[in-house]
Amino acid sequence: MVVDNFLRRAHHLQRGTDSLMPITPLADRIAAWRQLAGREIQSEVVDICDYPRLRGIIESFAPDTIIHYGEIPSAPYSMISRDHAWETQRNNVEGTLNVLFAMHEVAPNAHLVKLGTMGEYGTPNIDIEEGYIDIEHNGRTDRLPFPKLPGSFYHLSKVHDSHNLHFACRIWGLRATDLNQGVVYGIHTDETELDDRLLTRFDYDELFGTALNRFCVQSVIGHPITVYGNGSQTRGFLNIRDTLQCIELASRNPANQGEMRVFNQFTETFSVMQLATEVCDAANALGYNARIEHCDNPRVELEDHYYNPTHTGLIELGLKPRLLSDELIETMLHTVERFKDRVSLRAIDPATTWR
Amino acid sequence: MVVDNFLRRAHHLQRGTDSLMPITPLADRIAAWRQLAGREIQSEVVDICDYPRLRGIIESFAPDTIIHYGEIPSAPYSMISRDHAWETQRNNVEGTLNVLFAMHEVAPNAHLVKLGTMGEYGTPNIDIEEGYIDIEHNGRTDRLPFPKLPGSFYHLSKVHDSHNLHFACRIWGLRATDLNQGVVYGIHTDETELDDRLLTRFDYDELFGTALNRFCVQSVIGHPITVYGNGSQTRGFLNIRDTLQCIELASRNPANQGEMRVFNQFTETFSVMQLATEVCDAANALGYNARIEHCDNPRVELEDHYYNPTHTGLIELGLKPRLLSDELIETMLHTVERFKDRVSLRAIDPATTWR
């Protein structure tokens, strides 16, 4: 069952932007899947911030697993204004709180798989562990939540979620897996390759687009590759196919009752400059005229920093990473080429600053 | 200037409860202070969640210091239902976010003195530091926010605030002092002793009342002293007079621009059982027939735990603690006696459980 209120579509509508590939209506996607896989997906167009309706759906559907993707996912969007900051925190924190209360009241044995972000940790000067850290202090020890240094009001909303989630597991005995996801890149999954009606979202605009995806679009349309600052900012990345693998692995191997299990969901770390260079080279090899341009960093963040996050939990569950390759970038460039007439130049340059 | 929307009065009205001593209307309190001190206090009846109005007030008043007491302060209230949990988190997080945005936009040099709570830390098995902890991990070190284990949706709201506040100081260069306050006890301050119109709130009900205050009321009206569980839960406590001293010290010694300074604002730690015993003994010495009753703990919390929080920052600024004494408890019992006819027996027993 899918529960969606199409909030991302609404945000794009408001800003006059859109996914690179068109996203068909949910009803058509469900019809395509019925046709191709012979499976029926139920759907409800509901805002999960509407608690009575969410609770009713969870009570009647009685899920074994709840995969919670229903959040506003953009750091720049959350930094536009007070209203955008609060819209993001309200929507994300209230929605997750509602899921937790509904589980407590009507589905206490369900397993929640919740999307967090690696951005909750920020860039501390020590190795980042998966959710918790053993601290020795003045001769005593405890295993405590890893300290958080989020870098935007959006990332903060995920930190708030994590604390609420941890509490609900500790107090009510719920079980949850918090997937602190890195930056996702890629266009296709096994499913999207079956039928264009199943194409998934590929955002390239300054608010919802992510580094590698944006760089591919920029290279194809002849826009300079926009690197913020010196580009030595380093983050964890993963292929969109691996995100699905991770969700499946987490769902098939649920957390224990009372446990908030945390995985860092990425497969490799890259600096922004490394990614820009790889895309630039691959594009030029295909005959595009790509070049890198450093722009003033619109964000307030450390550009030169230590970064060594652990990510062994999902590997131990069986994750087989599909690492970044020239071939993947070439495939992405080909797909972007196919849809390049849909690109809005207006949406490319960063317009939202942290200051 | 005072900005208030009388939310606590509204909550008491809704529940049919009230402060032990009557709280006069704000206009009368301001008139009393004008008469006694010759000082004029401006006031605005505004919900700080109304951003345009809050911003306008801060812009025109141009404060040097903003003392932010405007939050729902009750752990049990936040645990009544989904609606109470979200009301608490929404009100507290949105209000504080609004203060931060207003400071960023129209008062970037003001100093924010924000009320946090010792409950943000919970009861970890290591010494609790003041806001930050130096962590050595795999041969590297960093000073990071102290990990949080809050024990209710209310305490979580303060954790969310602390993260938003820290971000605003880091990114925008705001300056703030987060006062992680312990449990406040006591009735009188120098000001309340001047005139009954200046009497301050003294809650004794299960939602808004705190341990020592509740025990005094219970002893005077002949209700058993309600100890939750075995009573070995230990917390930091301070006299209401010391809370005012702390606010004044923090205001007169502001944090630096870009700094979120954190103080643990309490003067002594006691177990609940120690407090119950002290009140019971003092009450019986005055001729009351007090006795202690252990009830099922309505909260989910560790009863036997390590607890050793640091609290040196405010002492270094000059705090002269007024420690708990038999004399103080006797004075409290006398004041409760004066107002005991106002006590509602219905409001005493714990009715809200964490489960």
XYZ file of C-alpha atoms in Angstrom, chain B residues 31-310:
280
model
C 0.457 48.087 37.951
C 1.735 46.674 41.241
C 5.313 46.825 40.024
C 4.841 50.397 38.781
C 3.566 51.338 42.237
C 6.236 49.476 44.199
C 9.314 49.903 42.037
C 8.440 52.949 39.962
C 9.237 50.968 36.814
C 7.067 50.591 33.733
C 6.868 47.153 32.078
C 5.402 47.076 28.580
C 3.311 44.076 27.605
C 1.951 42.438 24.481
C -0.554 39.597 24.517
C 0.883 37.665 21.606
C 1.480 34.032 20.752
C 5.152 33.822 19.787
C 4.142 31.193 17.219
C 2.677 34.172 15.292
C 5.886 35.031 13.474
C 4.950 38.367 11.868
C 3.786 39.799 15.200
C 6.763 38.454 17.154
C 9.193 39.812 14.573
C 7.480 43.218 14.672
C 7.735 43.378 18.463
C 11.406 42.406 18.487
C 12.164 44.870 15.720
C 10.486 47.818 17.432
C 11.540 47.018 21.024
C 15.126 46.183 19.951
C 16.018 44.111 23.027
C 19.570 43.617 24.306
C 18.464 40.387 25.955
C 15.588 38.041 25.212
C 14.629 35.752 28.085
C 12.606 32.928 26.578
C 10.298 31.264 29.081
C 7.462 30.809 26.573
C 7.138 27.044 26.421
C 4.806 24.324 27.607
C 6.802 22.865 30.512
C 5.141 19.593 31.452
C 6.361 16.047 30.824
C 3.065 14.383 31.868
C 0.985 16.865 29.833
C 2.967 15.880 26.733
C 2.303 12.187 27.402
C -1.510 12.384 27.615
C -2.137 11.740 23.917
C -0.864 12.308 20.374
C -2.513 15.721 20.404
C -0.824 16.772 23.649
C 2.550 15.464 22.465
C 2.317 17.387 19.227
C 0.857 20.508 20.865
C 3.898 20.571 23.137
C 6.471 19.957 20.405
C 4.797 22.303 17.932
C 4.372 25.131 20.414
C 7.871 24.884 21.839
C 9.842 24.220 18.661
C 7.944 26.705 16.496
C 8.086 29.425 19.146
C 11.827 29.066 19.601
C 12.414 28.854 15.851
C 10.485 32.119 15.502
C 12.634 33.804 18.137
C 15.755 32.655 16.271
C 14.533 33.884 12.882
C 13.436 37.217 14.364
C 16.863 37.636 15.978
C 18.593 36.747 12.700
C 16.453 39.179 10.748
C 16.050 42.155 13.075
C 18.128 41.709 16.269
C 21.330 39.831 15.379
C 23.282 41.217 18.350
C 20.704 40.434 21.028
C 21.548 37.745 23.587
C 19.029 34.949 23.930
C 18.643 33.362 27.356
C 16.673 30.205 26.717
C 15.253 27.820 29.258
C 16.265 24.223 28.617
C 16.019 21.359 31.067
C 18.317 18.893 32.784
C 15.836 16.310 31.491
C 17.403 16.638 28.039
C 20.308 14.494 29.231
C 18.265 11.777 30.903
C 20.313 9.520 33.154
C 23.346 8.283 31.218
C 25.894 6.082 32.947
C 28.624 8.754 32.654
C 29.120 12.181 34.213
C 26.933 14.814 32.529
C 28.842 17.854 31.277
C 27.434 21.308 30.526
C 26.130 20.974 26.981
C 29.269 19.638 25.314
C 31.661 16.762 25.845
C 35.231 16.184 24.654
C 35.198 12.808 22.935
C 38.324 10.865 22.097
C 37.568 8.155 19.563
C 39.944 6.026 17.504
C 42.818 8.390 18.197
C 41.043 11.629 17.259
C 39.196 14.150 19.428
C 36.365 16.638 19.096
C 34.166 18.687 21.403
C 30.599 17.738 20.501
C 27.073 18.268 21.833
C 26.472 16.007 24.837
C 24.278 13.041 23.740
C 20.658 13.334 24.802
C 18.296 10.739 26.321
C 15.144 12.763 27.010
C 12.351 11.064 28.906
C 9.111 12.530 27.486
C 7.761 14.301 24.418
C 8.143 17.533 26.391
C 11.802 16.866 27.166
C 12.260 15.961 23.509
C 10.892 19.381 22.510
C 13.726 20.973 24.490
C 16.259 18.707 22.787
C 14.874 19.808 19.409
C 15.158 23.439 20.548
C 18.758 22.945 21.610
C 19.703 21.572 18.198
C 17.919 24.405 16.353
C 19.538 26.942 18.677
C 23.011 25.491 18.212
C 22.567 25.611 14.437
C 21.420 29.256 14.491
C 24.469 30.227 16.557
C 26.840 28.275 14.279
C 25.384 29.442 10.958
C 24.106 32.942 11.675
C 26.461 33.960 14.472
C 23.661 34.496 16.997
C 24.530 34.318 20.674
C 22.575 32.339 23.206
C 22.714 30.812 26.652
C 20.809 27.564 27.074
C 19.976 27.050 30.733
C 19.382 23.383 31.392
C 17.346 23.880 34.494
C 16.728 21.319 37.199
C 13.487 20.973 39.123
C 12.475 24.267 40.752
C 11.018 24.368 44.251
C 9.962 27.205 46.530
C 7.222 29.790 46.670
C 8.651 33.194 47.384
C 11.098 35.588 45.821
C 12.087 39.046 47.112
C 9.438 40.475 44.795
C 6.533 38.202 45.737
C 7.107 39.081 49.388
C 6.429 42.746 48.624
C 2.823 42.349 47.551
C 0.330 39.501 47.031
C -0.404 40.862 43.568
C 3.117 39.759 42.617
C 2.695 36.178 43.846
C 4.025 33.764 41.265
C 2.672 30.467 40.041
C 2.849 27.439 42.348
C 1.452 24.369 40.631
C 0.756 21.251 42.648
C -1.340 19.217 40.196
C -0.105 16.004 38.571
C 0.654 17.733 35.257
C 2.395 20.971 36.149
C 3.413 20.449 39.792
C 6.964 19.367 40.691
C 8.126 16.979 43.371
C 8.946 19.073 46.447
C 6.104 21.557 45.891
C 3.607 18.743 45.479
C 4.875 17.003 48.614
C 4.338 20.157 50.692
C 0.747 20.542 49.462
C 0.042 16.853 50.001
C 1.350 17.012 53.587
C -0.748 20.040 54.494
C -4.039 18.688 53.086
C -3.533 15.226 54.625
C -2.938 13.402 51.334
C -0.163 10.801 51.335
C 3.100 12.022 49.804
C 3.086 10.398 46.339
C 6.453 8.828 45.540
C 6.542 7.248 42.053
C 8.101 3.792 42.272
C 10.879 3.275 44.790
C 11.811 6.954 44.745
C 15.517 6.495 44.114
C 15.248 8.575 40.901
C 17.743 11.394 41.382
C 17.540 14.855 39.832
C 19.048 18.328 40.140
C 16.995 20.842 42.120
C 17.132 24.568 42.832
C 15.306 27.225 44.770
C 13.077 29.564 42.746
C 15.178 32.472 44.044
C 18.261 30.901 42.490
C 16.567 30.544 39.105
C 16.195 34.338 39.073
C 19.807 34.793 40.141
C 20.881 32.494 37.284
C 18.838 34.373 34.667
C 20.309 37.652 35.885
C 23.876 36.306 35.847
C 23.456 34.887 32.350
C 21.981 38.173 31.107
C 24.695 40.343 32.646
C 27.434 38.087 31.250
C 26.253 37.358 27.706
C 27.556 34.633 25.455
C 29.827 35.643 22.572
C 28.472 36.088 19.051
C 28.241 32.669 17.442
C 28.296 30.873 20.784
C 25.601 28.666 22.243
C 26.704 28.589 25.863
C 25.135 25.892 28.028
C 24.813 25.927 31.803
C 23.340 23.219 33.976
C 21.126 25.281 36.235
C 20.676 23.508 39.549
C 22.355 23.662 42.936
C 21.925 20.210 44.532
C 20.887 16.711 43.594
C 18.369 14.721 45.610
C 16.524 11.495 45.168
C 12.744 11.766 45.195
C 12.747 9.676 48.381
C 15.135 12.080 50.124
C 12.814 14.989 49.365
C 9.749 13.053 50.444
C 11.422 12.160 53.728
C 12.529 15.743 54.418
C 9.050 17.126 53.759
C 7.405 14.351 55.754
C 9.640 14.999 58.764
C 9.234 18.786 58.593
C 5.454 18.474 58.277
C 5.173 16.085 61.191
C 7.350 18.392 63.305
C 4.748 21.122 62.643
C 1.945 18.811 63.774
C 0.678 17.540 60.411
C -0.001 13.865 59.950
C 2.200 13.288 56.905
C 3.127 9.915 55.436
C 4.795 8.594 52.324
C 3.027 6.319 49.841
C 4.801 4.585 46.970
C 2.575 4.394 43.920
C 3.137 2.534 40.651
C 5.488 4.676 38.648
C 3.382 6.238 35.870
C 6.592 7.061 33.977
C 8.929 4.788 32.116
C 12.270 5.718 33.654
C 15.225 4.169 35.432
C 14.668 4.314 39.180
C 18.153 3.146 40.197
C 20.764 4.941 38.146
C 24.040 6.848 38.187
C 23.689 10.629 38.298
C 26.545 13.087 38.464
C 25.953 16.231 36.407
C 28.460 19.092 36.350
